Amino acid sequence: QVQLVESGGGLVQAGGSLRLSCAASGSIFSIEAMGWYRQAPGKQRELVATVSGRGGTNYVNSVKDRFTISRDNAKNAVYLQMNSLTPEDTAVYYCWANIIRAFSGSRENYWGQGTQVTVSS
């Protein structure tokens, strides 16, 4: 079994900052890409940012220069530093990881349970 556990969501005023964390545990051989998605009420889930195993990053245009994704391979963890938050960033944020399972060697996608981020105006 593999689990992704997120933390760090909450309520913040516009212009404020939050840092999301996500740690993977379980039967893991290696983690390829990791990232964050979000889903606002009435909208589809969208990619926010990803980081590859080599550290390459990718961001949706709306968060560039405000959000920073990073990972700690030793801890199987990924982080999202969110600055200059706006009400449009309000959503449930989901951690995602593409993982190669130990023993089976299968490559699978896993999701966290989601953490609410609410930005008040």
Tab-separated table of N, CA, C and O in Angstrom:
chain	number	residue	atom	x	y	z
A	1	GLN	N	0.836	-1.187	0.000
A	1	GLN	CA	0.000	0.000	0.000
A	1	GLN	C	0.877	1.245	0.000
A	1	GLN	O	1.963	1.249	0.543
A	2	VAL	N	0.370	2.273	-0.626
A	2	VAL	CA	1.034	3.574	-0.649
A	2	VAL	C	0.037	4.626	-0.191
A	2	VAL	O	-1.135	4.579	-0.581
A	3	GLN	N	0.496	5.533	0.631
A	3	GLN	CA	-0.352	6.633	1.090
A	3	GLN	C	0.343	7.969	0.881
A	3	GLN	O	1.558	8.069	1.055
A	4	LEU	N	-0.453	8.960	0.531
A	4	LEU	CA	0.018	10.344	0.489
A	4	LEU	C	-0.770	11.109	1.540
A	4	LEU	O	-1.999	11.114	1.507
A	5	VAL	N	-0.064	11.750	2.445
A	5	VAL	CA	-0.716	12.497	3.515
A	5	VAL	C	-0.327	13.960	3.407
A	5	VAL	O	0.865	14.298	3.432
A	6	GLU	N	-1.339	14.809	3.298
A	6	GLU	CA	-1.131	16.241	3.121
A	6	GLU	C	-1.363	16.976	4.421
A	6	GLU	O	-2.096	16.523	5.301
A	7	SER	N	-0.781	18.159	4.492
A	7	SER	CA	-1.023	19.050	5.620
A	7	SER	C	-0.727	20.472	5.189
A	7	SER	O	-0.080	20.697	4.149
A	8	GLY	N	-1.227	21.435	5.964
A	8	GLY	CA	-0.861	22.821	5.739
A	8	GLY	C	-1.941	23.713	5.175
A	8	GLY	O	-1.727	24.910	5.020
A	9	GLY	N	-3.095	23.165	4.842
A	9	GLY	CA	-4.156	24.022	4.339
A	9	GLY	C	-4.744	24.880	5.452
A	9	GLY	O	-4.373	24.764	6.619
A	10	GLY	N	-5.669	25.752	5.072
A	10	GLY	CA	-6.309	26.591	6.069
A	10	GLY	C	-6.919	27.832	5.466
A	10	GLY	O	-7.100	27.926	4.252
A	11	LEU	N	-7.237	28.765	6.356
A	11	LEU	CA	-7.864	30.033	5.967
A	11	LEU	C	-6.820	31.141	6.081
A	11	LEU	O	-6.130	31.244	7.101
A	12	VAL	N	-6.737	31.950	5.042
A	12	VAL	CA	-5.772	33.043	5.033
A	12	VAL	C	-6.384	34.238	4.312
A	12	VAL	O	-7.246	34.055	3.443
A	13	GLN	N	-5.965	35.416	4.673
A	13	GLN	CA	-6.447	36.608	3.992
A	13	GLN	C	-5.706	36.798	2.671
A	13	GLN	O	-4.572	36.321	2.493
A	14	ALA	N	-6.340	37.495	1.764
A	14	ALA	CA	-5.707	37.803	0.482
A	14	ALA	C	-4.376	38.500	0.720
A	14	ALA	O	-4.256	39.361	1.594
A	15	GLY	N	-3.388	38.077	-0.057
A	15	GLY	CA	-2.041	38.592	0.104
A	15	GLY	C	-1.177	37.777	1.041
A	15	GLY	O	0.040	37.996	1.117
A	16	GLY	N	-1.797	36.849	1.739
A	16	GLY	CA	-1.063	36.029	2.694
A	16	GLY	C	-0.392	34.833	2.040
A	16	GLY	O	-0.405	34.672	0.813
A	17	SER	N	0.181	33.994	2.892
A	17	SER	CA	0.948	32.837	2.431
A	17	SER	C	0.534	31.573	3.188
A	17	SER	O	0.087	31.647	4.338
A	18	LEU	N	0.697	30.458	2.528
A	18	LEU	CA	0.523	29.144	3.137
A	18	LEU	C	1.548	28.199	2.527
A	18	LEU	O	1.981	28.394	1.385
A	19	ARG	N	1.890	27.177	3.290
A	19	ARG	CA	2.806	26.153	2.782
A	19	ARG	C	2.145	24.806	2.959
A	19	ARG	O	1.798	24.405	4.075
A	20	LEU	N	1.969	24.103	1.846
A	20	LEU	CA	1.407	22.763	1.861
A	20	LEU	C	2.534	21.732	1.856
A	20	LEU	O	3.557	21.930	1.201
A	21	SER	N	2.295	20.657	2.570
A	21	SER	CA	3.254	19.556	2.623
A	21	SER	C	2.546	18.259	2.297
A	21	SER	O	1.360	18.095	2.577
A	22	CYS	N	3.293	17.336	1.722
A	22	CYS	CA	2.736	16.023	1.391
A	22	CYS	C	3.857	15.000	1.505
A	22	CYS	O	4.930	15.182	0.918
A	23	ALA	N	3.595	13.936	2.239
A	23	ALA	CA	4.587	12.883	2.401
A	23	ALA	C	4.014	11.555	1.936
A	23	ALA	O	2.873	11.208	2.283
A	24	ALA	N	4.802	10.841	1.179
A	24	ALA	CA	4.405	9.516	0.693
A	24	ALA	C	5.037	8.443	1.569
A	24	ALA	O	6.178	8.577	2.001
A	25	SER	N	4.281	7.392	1.806
A	25	SER	CA	4.806	6.279	2.594
A	25	SER	C	4.237	4.976	2.071
A	25	SER	O	3.229	4.956	1.369
A	26	GLY	N	4.907	3.878	2.431
A	26	GLY	CA	4.426	2.571	2.024
A	26	GLY	C	5.440	1.843	1.162
A	26	GLY	O	6.631	2.078	1.242
A	27	SER	N	4.917	1.005	0.311
A	27	SER	CA	5.747	0.126	-0.514
A	27	SER	C	6.247	0.880	-1.746
A	27	SER	O	5.720	0.734	-2.844
A	28	ILE	N	7.293	1.661	-1.546
A	28	ILE	CA	7.799	2.556	-2.593
A	28	ILE	C	9.216	2.170	-2.977
A	28	ILE	O	10.078	2.078	-2.107
A	29	PHE	N	9.441	1.985	-4.277
A	29	PHE	CA	10.797	1.812	-4.771
A	29	PHE	C	11.406	3.164	-5.117
A	29	PHE	O	12.512	3.477	-4.717
A	30	SER	N	10.665	3.938	-5.873
A	30	SER	CA	11.117	5.280	-6.200
A	30	SER	C	9.912	6.131	-6.591
A	30	SER	O	8.862	5.607	-6.945
A	31	ILE	N	10.103	7.427	-6.473
A	31	ILE	CA	9.050	8.366	-6.864
A	31	ILE	C	9.527	9.166	-8.062
A	31	ILE	O	10.583	9.787	-8.003
A	32	GLU	N	8.784	9.124	-9.111
A	32	GLU	CA	9.111	9.889	-10.308
A	32	GLU	C	8.633	11.325	-10.088
A	32	GLU	O	9.145	12.033	-9.258
A	33	ALA	N	7.656	11.767	-10.774
A	33	ALA	CA	7.157	13.131	-10.597
A	33	ALA	C	6.236	13.230	-9.385
A	33	ALA	O	5.607	12.250	-8.982
A	34	MET	N	6.209	14.403	-8.814
A	34	MET	CA	5.265	14.725	-7.743
A	34	MET	C	4.651	16.080	-8.078
A	34	MET	O	5.235	16.866	-8.842
A	35	GLY	N	3.510	16.354	-7.482
A	35	GLY	CA	2.911	17.634	-7.798
A	35	GLY	C	1.679	17.942	-6.992
A	35	GLY	O	1.305	17.189	-6.076
A	36	TRP	N	1.064	19.056	-7.353
A	36	TRP	CA	-0.161	19.523	-6.704
A	36	TRP	C	-1.195	19.878	-7.759
A	36	TRP	O	-0.865	20.510	-8.774
A	37	TYR	N	-2.417	19.460	-7.485
A	37	TYR	CA	-3.572	19.837	-8.272
A	37	TYR	C	-4.552	20.544	-7.335
A	37	TYR	O	-4.439	20.449	-6.117
A	38	ARG	N	-5.519	21.223	-7.914
A	38	ARG	CA	-6.550	21.850	-7.092
A	38	ARG	C	-7.894	21.775	-7.803
A	38	ARG	O	-7.961	21.713	-9.027
A	39	GLN	N	-8.940	21.812	-6.978
A	39	GLN	CA	-10.292	21.798	-7.520
A	39	GLN	C	-11.140	22.775	-6.740
A	39	GLN	O	-11.353	22.604	-5.528
A	40	ALA	N	-11.611	23.792	-7.440
A	40	ALA	CA	-12.498	24.781	-6.846
A	40	ALA	C	-13.944	24.328	-7.034
A	40	ALA	O	-14.241	23.532	-7.938
A	41	PRO	N	-14.865	24.813	-6.204
A	41	PRO	CA	-16.266	24.410	-6.337
A	41	PRO	C	-16.806	24.676	-7.736
A	41	PRO	O	-16.630	25.765	-8.284
A	42	GLY	N	-17.415	23.656	-8.318
A	42	GLY	CA	-18.013	23.793	-9.628
A	42	GLY	C	-17.031	23.781	-10.781
A	42	GLY	O	-17.424	23.988	-11.932
A	43	LYS	N	-15.762	23.522	-10.499
A	43	LYS	CA	-14.750	23.516	-11.552
A	43	LYS	C	-14.044	22.172	-11.605
A	43	LYS	O	-14.077	21.390	-10.656
A	44	GLN	N	-13.388	21.929	-12.730
A	44	GLN	CA	-12.613	20.705	-12.877
A	44	GLN	C	-11.299	20.812	-12.115
A	44	GLN	O	-10.784	21.909	-11.882
A	45	ARG	N	-10.774	19.664	-11.755
A	45	ARG	CA	-9.462	19.635	-11.106
A	45	ARG	C	-8.419	20.114	-12.115
A	45	ARG	O	-8.434	19.693	-13.275
A	46	GLU	N	-7.528	20.988	-11.664
A	46	GLU	CA	-6.503	21.514	-12.554
A	46	GLU	C	-5.111	21.340	-11.949
A	46	GLU	O	-4.929	21.345	-10.726
A	47	LEU	N	-4.148	21.195	-12.853
A	47	LEU	CA	-2.761	21.116	-12.427
A	47	LEU	C	-2.308	22.463	-11.875
A	47	LEU	O	-2.594	23.505	-12.467
A	48	VAL	N	-1.611	22.441	-10.756
A	48	VAL	CA	-1.028	23.657	-10.203
A	48	VAL	C	0.476	23.678	-10.478
A	48	VAL	O	0.998	24.640	-11.044
A	49	ALA	N	1.149	22.626	-10.078
A	49	ALA	CA	2.603	22.574	-10.260
A	49	ALA	C	3.080	21.133	-10.146
A	49	ALA	O	2.472	20.335	-9.423
A	50	THR	N	4.155	20.823	-10.868
A	50	THR	CA	4.785	19.518	-10.752
A	50	THR	C	6.303	19.685	-10.641
A	50	THR	O	6.861	20.706	-11.078
A	51	VAL	N	6.915	18.663	-10.072
A	51	VAL	CA	8.382	18.621	-9.997
A	51	VAL	C	8.819	17.208	-10.354
A	51	VAL	O	8.271	16.227	-9.830
A	52	SER	N	9.774	17.111	-11.266
A	52	SER	CA	10.236	15.803	-11.717
A	52	SER	C	11.254	15.234	-10.725
A	52	SER	O	11.686	15.914	-9.792
A	53	GLY	N	11.631	13.991	-10.981
A	53	GLY	CA	12.635	13.365	-10.138
A	53	GLY	C	13.974	14.088	-10.153
A	53	GLY	O	14.741	14.015	-9.196
A	54	ARG	N	14.249	14.784	-11.248
A	54	ARG	CA	15.503	15.524	-11.373
A	54	ARG	C	15.372	16.968	-10.929
A	54	ARG	O	16.327	17.738	-11.011
A	55	GLY	N	14.153	17.353	-10.494
A	55	GLY	CA	13.980	18.697	-9.971
A	55	GLY	C	13.403	19.700	-10.938
A	55	GLY	O	13.227	20.874	-10.582
A	56	GLY	N	13.104	19.277	-12.148
A	56	GLY	CA	12.487	20.189	-13.087
A	56	GLY	C	11.069	20.518	-12.664
A	56	GLY	O	10.337	19.645	-12.207
A	57	THR	N	10.693	21.771	-12.799
A	57	THR	CA	9.382	22.213	-12.333
A	57	THR	C	8.518	22.736	-13.469
A	57	THR	O	9.017	23.176	-14.507
A	58	ASN	N	7.210	22.686	-13.213
A	58	ASN	CA	6.235	23.174	-14.176
A	58	ASN	C	5.087	23.794	-13.393
A	58	ASN	O	4.658	23.219	-12.379
A	59	TYR	N	4.593	24.947	-13.840
A	59	TYR	CA	3.525	25.649	-13.142
A	59	TYR	C	2.425	26.057	-14.111
A	59	TYR	O	2.693	26.395	-15.265
A	60	VAL	N	1.200	26.077	-13.608
A	60	VAL	CA	0.124	26.698	-14.368
A	60	VAL	C	0.384	28.203	-14.369
A	60	VAL	O	0.924	28.760	-13.393
A	61	ASN	N	0.036	28.876	-15.452
A	61	ASN	CA	0.382	30.293	-15.596
A	61	ASN	C	-0.128	31.151	-14.441
A	61	ASN	O	0.543	32.104	-14.021
A	62	SER	N	-1.288	30.818	-13.920
A	62	SER	CA	-1.908	31.678	-12.911
A	62	SER	C	-1.157	31.705	-11.579
A	62	SER	O	-1.407	32.588	-10.753
A	63	VAL	N	-0.237	30.777	-11.364
A	63	VAL	CA	0.493	30.756	-10.090
A	63	VAL	C	1.975	31.041	-10.252
A	63	VAL	O	2.703	31.132	-9.256
A	64	LYS	N	2.416	31.175	-11.491
A	64	LYS	CA	3.843	31.459	-11.707
A	64	LYS	C	4.237	32.736	-10.970
A	64	LYS	O	3.480	33.700	-10.942
A	65	ASP	N	5.400	32.743	-10.397
A	65	ASP	CA	5.964	33.870	-9.643
A	65	ASP	C	5.307	34.056	-8.284
A	65	ASP	O	5.694	34.953	-7.539
A	66	ARG	N	4.297	33.239	-7.950
A	66	ARG	CA	3.680	33.318	-6.620
A	66	ARG	C	3.869	32.022	-5.828
A	66	ARG	O	4.022	32.044	-4.615
A	67	PHE	N	3.821	30.883	-6.524
A	67	PHE	CA	3.938	29.586	-5.883
A	67	PHE	C	5.288	28.962	-6.223
A	67	PHE	O	5.818	29.159	-7.321
A	68	THR	N	5.814	28.190	-5.282
A	68	THR	CA	7.062	27.468	-5.506
A	68	THR	C	6.896	26.024	-5.031
A	68	THR	O	6.532	25.784	-3.872
A	69	ILE	N	7.170	25.089	-5.942
A	69	ILE	CA	7.111	23.677	-5.585
A	69	ILE	C	8.525	23.171	-5.331
A	69	ILE	O	9.485	23.597	-5.995
A	70	SER	N	8.643	22.296	-4.360
A	70	SER	CA	9.940	21.695	-4.063
A	70	SER	C	9.708	20.286	-3.532
A	70	SER	O	8.589	19.934	-3.168
A	71	ARG	N	10.765	19.490	-3.504
A	71	ARG	CA	10.630	18.138	-2.984
A	71	ARG	C	11.870	17.760	-2.197
A	71	ARG	O	12.962	18.289	-2.420
A	72	ASP	N	11.666	16.832	-1.274
A	72	ASP	CA	12.751	16.262	-0.479
A	72	ASP	C	12.730	14.766	-0.735
A	72	ASP	O	11.871	14.055	-0.192
A	73	ASN	N	13.628	14.307	-1.564
A	73	ASN	CA	13.610	12.901	-1.953
A	73	ASN	C	13.891	11.971	-0.771
A	73	ASN	O	13.383	10.847	-0.725
A	74	ALA	N	14.684	12.429	0.175
A	74	ALA	CA	14.994	11.594	1.336
A	74	ALA	C	13.760	11.336	2.189
A	74	ALA	O	13.660	10.320	2.875
A	75	LYS	N	12.822	12.275	2.143
A	75	LYS	CA	11.602	12.156	2.942
A	75	LYS	C	10.404	11.758	2.097
A	75	LYS	O	9.287	11.693	2.620
A	76	ASN	N	10.606	11.529	0.805
A	76	ASN	CA	9.484	11.234	-0.104
A	76	ASN	C	8.401	12.302	0.026
A	76	ASN	O	7.202	11.982	0.095
A	77	ALA	N	8.826	13.542	0.073
A	77	ALA	CA	7.900	14.635	0.345
A	77	ALA	C	7.937	15.689	-0.754
A	77	ALA	O	8.954	15.878	-1.432
A	78	VAL	N	6.821	16.370	-0.890
A	78	VAL	CA	6.705	17.494	-1.818
A	78	VAL	C	6.032	18.637	-1.080
A	78	VAL	O	5.179	18.399	-0.207
A	79	TYR	N	6.432	19.849	-1.429
A	79	TYR	CA	5.920	21.032	-0.755
A	79	TYR	C	5.433	22.038	-1.787
A	79	TYR	O	5.905	22.067	-2.913
A	80	LEU	N	4.504	22.892	-1.346
A	80	LEU	CA	4.043	23.987	-2.189
A	80	LEU	C	3.985	25.240	-1.334
A	80	LEU	O	3.132	25.348	-0.455
A	81	GLN	N	4.896	26.145	-1.588
A	81	GLN	CA	4.891	27.442	-0.931
A	81	GLN	C	4.034	28.380	-1.755
A	81	GLN	O	4.323	28.616	-2.934
A	82	MET	N	2.979	28.904	-1.138
A	82	MET	CA	2.038	29.760	-1.842
A	82	MET	C	2.074	31.162	-1.245
A	82	MET	O	1.759	31.337	-0.057
A	83	ASN	N	2.463	32.119	-2.049
A	83	ASN	CA	2.542	33.504	-1.621
A	83	ASN	C	1.573	34.364	-2.410
A	83	ASN	O	1.060	33.947	-3.452
A	84	SER	N	1.305	35.542	-1.895
A	84	SER	CA	0.414	36.490	-2.576
A	84	SER	C	-0.897	35.827	-2.980
A	84	SER	O	-1.370	35.972	-4.110
A	85	LEU	N	-1.488	35.117	-2.057
A	85	LEU	CA	-2.712	34.374	-2.343
A	85	LEU	C	-3.869	35.318	-2.633
A	85	LEU	O	-3.971	36.410	-2.049
A	86	THR	N	-4.729	34.882	-3.524
A	86	THR	CA	-5.932	35.626	-3.883
A	86	THR	C	-7.146	34.725	-3.675
A	86	THR	O	-7.008	33.499	-3.601
A	87	PRO	N	-8.346	35.317	-3.596
A	87	PRO	CA	-9.548	34.470	-3.447
A	87	PRO	C	-9.688	33.440	-4.574
A	87	PRO	O	-10.288	32.384	-4.361
A	88	GLU	N	-9.131	33.724	-5.738
A	88	GLU	CA	-9.207	32.771	-6.854
A	88	GLU	C	-8.377	31.510	-6.601
A	88	GLU	O	-8.508	30.523	-7.331
A	89	ASP	N	-7.521	31.538	-5.608
A	89	ASP	CA	-6.745	30.352	-5.247
A	89	ASP	C	-7.509	29.424	-4.309
A	89	ASP	O	-7.020	28.332	-3.990
A	90	THR	N	-8.685	29.834	-3.874
A	90	THR	CA	-9.485	28.999	-2.984
A	90	THR	C	-9.878	27.704	-3.688
A	90	THR	O	-10.453	27.726	-4.775
A	91	ALA	N	-9.558	26.592	-3.058
A	91	ALA	CA	-9.821	25.286	-3.658
A	91	ALA	C	-9.386	24.200	-2.676
A	91	ALA	O	-8.736	24.486	-1.660
A	92	VAL	N	-9.745	22.972	-3.011
A	92	VAL	CA	-9.142	21.826	-2.342
A	92	VAL	C	-7.899	21.454	-3.133
A	92	VAL	O	-7.958	21.276	-4.350
A	93	TYR	N	-6.786	21.365	-2.436
A	93	TYR	CA	-5.506	21.063	-3.070
A	93	TYR	C	-5.155	19.601	-2.830
A	93	TYR	O	-5.195	19.113	-1.692
A	94	TYR	N	-4.801	18.915	-3.918
A	94	TYR	CA	-4.489	17.494	-3.870
A	94	TYR	C	-3.026	17.251	-4.234
A	94	TYR	O	-2.540	17.756	-5.250
A	95	CYS	N	-2.385	16.467	-3.428
A	95	CYS	CA	-1.038	16.013	-3.727
A	95	CYS	C	-1.114	14.829	-4.691
A	95	CYS	O	-2.031	14.001	-4.597
A	96	TRP	N	-0.156	14.752	-5.581
A	96	TRP	CA	-0.107	13.660	-6.570
A	96	TRP	C	1.329	13.156	-6.674
A	96	TRP	O	2.289	13.938	-6.569
A	97	ALA	N	1.466	11.871	-6.876
A	97	ALA	CA	2.800	11.299	-7.070
A	97	ALA	C	2.725	10.129	-8.036
A	97	ALA	O	1.776	9.336	-7.980
A	98	ASN	N	3.715	10.062	-8.877
A	98	ASN	CA	3.865	8.929	-9.797
A	98	ASN	C	4.956	8.036	-9.223
A	98	ASN	O	6.127	8.445	-9.178
A	99	ILE	N	4.559	6.849	-8.781
A	99	ILE	CA	5.419	6.027	-7.934
A	99	ILE	C	5.679	4.677	-8.562
A	99	ILE	O	4.758	4.055	-9.107
A	100	ILE	N	6.917	4.240	-8.474
A	100	ILE	CA	7.259	2.871	-8.835
A	100	ILE	C	7.220	2.036	-7.558
A	100	ILE	O	7.955	2.303	-6.599
A	101	ARG	N	6.353	1.055	-7.556
A	101	ARG	CA	6.133	0.243	-6.364
A	101	ARG	C	7.299	-0.705	-6.133
A	101	ARG	O	7.897	-1.255	-7.063
A	102	ALA	N	7.613	-0.885	-4.862
A	102	ALA	CA	8.589	-1.900	-4.487
A	102	ALA	C	8.017	-3.279	-4.795
A	102	ALA	O	6.799	-3.464	-4.820
A	103	PHE	N	8.865	-4.228	-5.037
A	103	PHE	CA	8.539	-5.641	-5.302
A	103	PHE	C	7.903	-5.827	-6.672
A	103	PHE	O	8.408	-6.565	-7.497
A	104	SER	N	6.770	-5.173	-6.946
A	104	SER	CA	6.100	-5.385	-8.232
A	104	SER	C	6.759	-4.600	-9.355
A	104	SER	O	6.711	-5.003	-10.515
A	105	GLY	N	7.344	-3.455	-9.029
A	105	GLY	CA	7.934	-2.603	-10.052
A	105	GLY	C	6.918	-1.862	-10.889
A	105	GLY	O	7.279	-1.197	-11.862
A	106	SER	N	5.655	-1.942	-10.536
A	106	SER	CA	4.624	-1.260	-11.309
A	106	SER	C	4.689	0.237	-11.046
A	106	SER	O	5.039	0.684	-9.952
A	107	ARG	N	4.312	0.988	-12.054
A	107	ARG	CA	4.334	2.456	-11.976
A	107	ARG	C	2.890	2.925	-11.894
A	107	ARG	O	2.099	2.662	-12.802
A	108	GLU	N	2.551	3.624	-10.820
A	108	GLU	CA	1.162	3.988	-10.571
A	108	GLU	C	1.054	5.417	-10.066
A	108	GLU	O	1.991	5.955	-9.478
A	109	ASN	N	-0.097	6.008	-10.282
A	109	ASN	CA	-0.400	7.342	-9.775
A	109	ASN	C	-1.153	7.244	-8.454
A	109	ASN	O	-2.067	6.412	-8.321
A	110	TYR	N	-0.784	8.094	-7.530
A	110	TYR	CA	-1.442	8.137	-6.230
A	110	TYR	C	-1.843	9.578	-5.909
A	110	TYR	O	-1.187	10.535	-6.333
A	111	TRP	N	-2.906	9.679	-5.113
A	111	TRP	CA	-3.442	10.987	-4.735
A	111	TRP	C	-3.592	11.063	-3.220
A	111	TRP	O	-3.918	10.071	-2.558
A	112	GLY	N	-3.398	12.276	-2.707
A	112	GLY	CA	-3.706	12.523	-1.320
A	112	GLY	C	-5.199	12.755	-1.147
A	112	GLY	O	-5.962	12.783	-2.119
A	113	GLN	N	-5.599	12.944	0.103
A	113	GLN	CA	-7.019	13.081	0.410
A	113	GLN	C	-7.531	14.496	0.163
A	113	GLN	O	-8.734	14.728	0.130
A	114	GLY	N	-6.632	15.430	-0.027
A	114	GLY	CA	-7.022	16.813	-0.280
A	114	GLY	C	-6.971	17.655	0.980
A	114	GLY	O	-7.284	17.175	2.079
A	115	THR	N	-6.586	18.914	0.817
A	115	THR	CA	-6.564	19.852	1.931
A	115	THR	C	-7.164	21.178	1.451
A	115	THR	O	-6.855	21.651	0.359
A	116	GLN	N	-8.042	21.723	2.260
A	116	GLN	CA	-8.770	22.931	1.863
A	116	GLN	C	-7.907	24.167	2.065
A	116	GLN	O	-7.311	24.358	3.139
A	117	VAL	N	-7.873	24.993	1.041
A	117	VAL	CA	-7.243	26.310	1.131
A	117	VAL	C	-8.327	27.339	0.829
A	117	VAL	O	-8.964	27.288	-0.227
A	118	THR	N	-8.551	28.236	1.765
A	118	THR	CA	-9.559	29.272	1.600
A	118	THR	C	-8.887	30.636	1.774
A	118	THR	O	-8.240	30.877	2.793
A	119	VAL	N	-9.057	31.477	0.766
A	119	VAL	CA	-8.463	32.811	0.802
A	119	VAL	C	-9.600	33.825	0.860
A	119	VAL	O	-10.432	33.883	-0.053
A	120	SER	N	-9.633	34.595	1.917
A	120	SER	CA	-10.693	35.590	2.079
A	120	SER	C	-10.235	36.941	1.525
A	120	SER	O	-9.057	37.290	1.578
A	121	SER	N	-11.205	37.687	1.027
A	121	SER	CA	-10.878	39.005	0.431
A	121	SER	C	-10.889	40.106	1.472
A	121	SER	O	-11.310	39.920	2.599
